CSV table of C-alpha atoms in Angstrom, one decimal:
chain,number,residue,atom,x,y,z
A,3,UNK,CA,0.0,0.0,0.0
A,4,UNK,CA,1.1,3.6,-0.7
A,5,UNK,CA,2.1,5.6,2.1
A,6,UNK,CA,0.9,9.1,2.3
A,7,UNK,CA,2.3,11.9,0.2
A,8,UNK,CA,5.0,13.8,2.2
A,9,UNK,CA,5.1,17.7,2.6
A,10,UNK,CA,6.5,18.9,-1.0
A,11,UNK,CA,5.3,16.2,-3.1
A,12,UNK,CA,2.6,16.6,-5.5
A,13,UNK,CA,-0.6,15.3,-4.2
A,14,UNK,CA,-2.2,12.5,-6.0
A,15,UNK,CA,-4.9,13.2,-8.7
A,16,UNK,CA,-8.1,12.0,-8.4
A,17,UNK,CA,-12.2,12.4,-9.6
A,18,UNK,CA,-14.7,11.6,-7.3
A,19,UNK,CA,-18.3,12.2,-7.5
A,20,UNK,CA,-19.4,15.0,-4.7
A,21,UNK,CA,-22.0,17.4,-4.0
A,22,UNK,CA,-22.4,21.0,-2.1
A,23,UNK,CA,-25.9,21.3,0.1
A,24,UNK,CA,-26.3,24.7,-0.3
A,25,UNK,CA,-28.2,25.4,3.5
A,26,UNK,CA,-30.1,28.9,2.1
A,27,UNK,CA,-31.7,27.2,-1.0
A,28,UNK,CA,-32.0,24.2,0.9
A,29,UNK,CA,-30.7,21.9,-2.6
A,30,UNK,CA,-27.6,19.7,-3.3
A,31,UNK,CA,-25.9,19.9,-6.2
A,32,UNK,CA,-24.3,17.1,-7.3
A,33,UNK,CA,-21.6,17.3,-9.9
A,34,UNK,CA,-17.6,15.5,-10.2
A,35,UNK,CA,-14.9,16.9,-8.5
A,36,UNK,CA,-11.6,16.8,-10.1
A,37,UNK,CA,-8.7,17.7,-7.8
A,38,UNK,CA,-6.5,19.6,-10.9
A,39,UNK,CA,-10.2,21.8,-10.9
A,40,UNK,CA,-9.1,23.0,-7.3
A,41,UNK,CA,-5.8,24.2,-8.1
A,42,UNK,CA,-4.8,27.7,-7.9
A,43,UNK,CA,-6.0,28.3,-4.6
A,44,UNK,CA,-5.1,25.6,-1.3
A,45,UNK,CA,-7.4,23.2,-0.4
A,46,UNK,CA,-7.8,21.4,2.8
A,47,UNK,CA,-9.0,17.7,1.9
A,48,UNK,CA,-10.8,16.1,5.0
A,49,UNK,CA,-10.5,12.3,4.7
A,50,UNK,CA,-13.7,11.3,7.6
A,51,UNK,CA,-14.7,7.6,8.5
A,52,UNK,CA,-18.0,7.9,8.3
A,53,UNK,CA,-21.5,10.2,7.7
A,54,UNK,CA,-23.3,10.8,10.8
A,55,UNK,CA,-20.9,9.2,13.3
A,56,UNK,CA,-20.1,10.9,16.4
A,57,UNK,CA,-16.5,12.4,16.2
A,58,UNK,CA,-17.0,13.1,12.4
A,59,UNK,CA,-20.0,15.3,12.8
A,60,UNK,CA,-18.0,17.2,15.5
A,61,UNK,CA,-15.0,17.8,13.1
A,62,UNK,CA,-16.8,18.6,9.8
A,63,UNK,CA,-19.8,20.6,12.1
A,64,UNK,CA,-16.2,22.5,13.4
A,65,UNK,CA,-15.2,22.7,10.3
A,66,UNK,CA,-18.3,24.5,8.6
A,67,UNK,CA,-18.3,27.5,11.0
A,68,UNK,CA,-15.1,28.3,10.1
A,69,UNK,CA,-15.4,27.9,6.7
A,70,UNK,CA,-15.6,32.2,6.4
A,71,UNK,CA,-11.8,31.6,8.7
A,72,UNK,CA,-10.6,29.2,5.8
A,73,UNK,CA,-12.4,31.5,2.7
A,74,UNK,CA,-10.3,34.7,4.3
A,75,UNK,CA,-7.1,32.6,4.4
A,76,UNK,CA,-7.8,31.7,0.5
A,77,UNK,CA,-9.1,28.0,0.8
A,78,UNK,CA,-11.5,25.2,0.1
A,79,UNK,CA,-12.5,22.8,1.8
A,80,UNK,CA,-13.7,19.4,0.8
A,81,UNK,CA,-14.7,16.3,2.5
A,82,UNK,CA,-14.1,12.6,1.8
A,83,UNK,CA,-15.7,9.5,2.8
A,84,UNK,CA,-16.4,5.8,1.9
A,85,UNK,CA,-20.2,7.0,1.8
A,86,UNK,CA,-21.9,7.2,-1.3
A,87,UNK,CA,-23.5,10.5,-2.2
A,88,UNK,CA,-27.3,9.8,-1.1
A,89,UNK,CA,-25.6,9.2,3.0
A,90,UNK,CA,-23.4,12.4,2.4
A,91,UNK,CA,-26.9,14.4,1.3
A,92,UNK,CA,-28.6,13.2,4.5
A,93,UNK,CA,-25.7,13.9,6.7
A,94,UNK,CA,-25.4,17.6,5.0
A,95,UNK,CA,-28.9,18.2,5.4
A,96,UNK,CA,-29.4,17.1,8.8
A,97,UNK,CA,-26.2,19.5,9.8
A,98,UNK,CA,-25.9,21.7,7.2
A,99,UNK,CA,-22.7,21.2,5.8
A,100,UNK,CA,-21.3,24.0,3.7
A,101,UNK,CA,-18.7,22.3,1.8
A,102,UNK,CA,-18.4,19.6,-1.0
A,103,UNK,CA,-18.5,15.7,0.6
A,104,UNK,CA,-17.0,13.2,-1.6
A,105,UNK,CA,-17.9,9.5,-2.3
A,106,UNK,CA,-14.7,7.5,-2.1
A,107,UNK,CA,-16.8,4.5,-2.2
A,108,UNK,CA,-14.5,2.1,-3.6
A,109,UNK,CA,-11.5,3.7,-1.0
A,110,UNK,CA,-9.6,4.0,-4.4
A,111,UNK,CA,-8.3,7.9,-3.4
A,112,UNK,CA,-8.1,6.8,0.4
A,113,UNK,CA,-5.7,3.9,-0.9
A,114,UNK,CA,-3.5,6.7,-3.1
A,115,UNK,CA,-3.1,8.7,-0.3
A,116,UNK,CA,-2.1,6.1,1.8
A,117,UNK,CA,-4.7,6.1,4.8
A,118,UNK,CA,-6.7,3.1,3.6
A,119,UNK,CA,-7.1,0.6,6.4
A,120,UNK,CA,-8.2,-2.9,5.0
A,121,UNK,CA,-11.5,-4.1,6.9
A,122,UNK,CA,-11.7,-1.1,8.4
A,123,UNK,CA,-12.2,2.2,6.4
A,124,UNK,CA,-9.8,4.7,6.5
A,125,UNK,CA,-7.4,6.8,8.6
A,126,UNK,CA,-8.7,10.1,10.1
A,127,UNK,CA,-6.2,12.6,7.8
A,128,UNK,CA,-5.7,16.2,6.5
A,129,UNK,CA,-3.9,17.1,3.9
A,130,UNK,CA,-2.6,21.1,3.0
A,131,UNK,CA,-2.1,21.6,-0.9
A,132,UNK,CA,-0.7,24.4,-2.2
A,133,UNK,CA,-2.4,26.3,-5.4
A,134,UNK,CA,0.0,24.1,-7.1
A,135,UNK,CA,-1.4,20.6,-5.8
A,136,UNK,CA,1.2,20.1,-3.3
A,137,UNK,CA,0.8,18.9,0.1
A,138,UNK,CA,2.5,21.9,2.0
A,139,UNK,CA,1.1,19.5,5.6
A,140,UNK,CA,-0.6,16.5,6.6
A,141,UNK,CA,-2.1,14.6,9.7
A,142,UNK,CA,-2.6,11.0,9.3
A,143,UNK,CA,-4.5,10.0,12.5
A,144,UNK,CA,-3.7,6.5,14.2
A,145,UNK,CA,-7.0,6.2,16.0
A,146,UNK,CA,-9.2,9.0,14.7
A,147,UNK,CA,-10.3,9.7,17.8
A,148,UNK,CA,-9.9,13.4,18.0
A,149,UNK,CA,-9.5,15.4,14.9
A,150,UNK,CA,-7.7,18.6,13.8
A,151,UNK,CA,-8.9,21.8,14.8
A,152,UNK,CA,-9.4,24.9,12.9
A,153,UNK,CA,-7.2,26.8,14.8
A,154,UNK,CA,-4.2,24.4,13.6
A,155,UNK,CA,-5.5,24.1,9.9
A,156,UNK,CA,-5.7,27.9,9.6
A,157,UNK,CA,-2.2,28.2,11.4
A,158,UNK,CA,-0.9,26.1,8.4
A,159,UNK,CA,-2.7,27.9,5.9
A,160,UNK,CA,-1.3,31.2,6.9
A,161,UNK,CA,1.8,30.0,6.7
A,162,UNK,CA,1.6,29.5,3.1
A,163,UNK,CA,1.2,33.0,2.7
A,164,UNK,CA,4.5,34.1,4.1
């Protein structure tokens, strides 16, 4: 198995279907999202266990009211699960999500990145690109009991503008 891109390397491409609930207009809009479409600015990719699951719905909940605090700092967000893309509308709509979830349902991007765990899922992990598709950080979670805060992610995105 692949171990997870290091800090400087080019993270790996990928296409995964996704979609954005958009909480105001109440819909979801479902469309591909290609990882080369996302360069240009940084992008915080949030690889979670699982829709609707305790520690998960803390950290992408966290994540979604900072997502002004990541926007300021120039940065997307997008999440990425095993789920398939009817789970990741439920979970959206029941907490209002306000960035893209991902269906990695065959694990094929969680195995490219390294953080696939046979049997089990996948690892708890952030990765930091660059507008360039780099990882400038990571956290690859042993447990994935916690999760990183915004205050760290945003720490490491300023840093890329120095």
């Amino acid at each position: 198995m692949p171990k997870p891109p290091e800090p400087g390397t080019r993270a790996p491409e990928f296409t995964l279907p996704g979609l954005l609930f958009d909480a105001e207009g109440g819909t979801a809009e479902r469309r591909e999202y290609r990882l080369a479409d996302a360069k240009g600015s940084p992008l915080v990719l949030v690889f979670y266990p699982g829709d609707d699951t305790t520690v998960c719905t803390k950290q992408l909940c966290s994540y979604t009211s900072d997502l002004d605090r990541f926007r300021d700092l120039g940065a997307a967000v997008w999440g990425v699960s095993p789920q398939d893309l009817d789970s990741h509308e439920r979970f959206a709509r029941k907490h209002r999500l306000g960035f893209p979830l991902l269906a990695d349902t065959d694990r094929a991007v969680a195995r490219a990145y390294g953080i696939a765990v046979p049997g089990l899922g996948l690892r708890r992990s952030v990765f930091i690109l660059d507008g360039d598709g780099a990882v400038r950080w990571k956290h690859v979670a042993l447990a994935g009991l916690t999760f990183q805060h915004s205050d760290t992610l945003a720490e490491q995105l300023a840093a890329l503008q120095s």
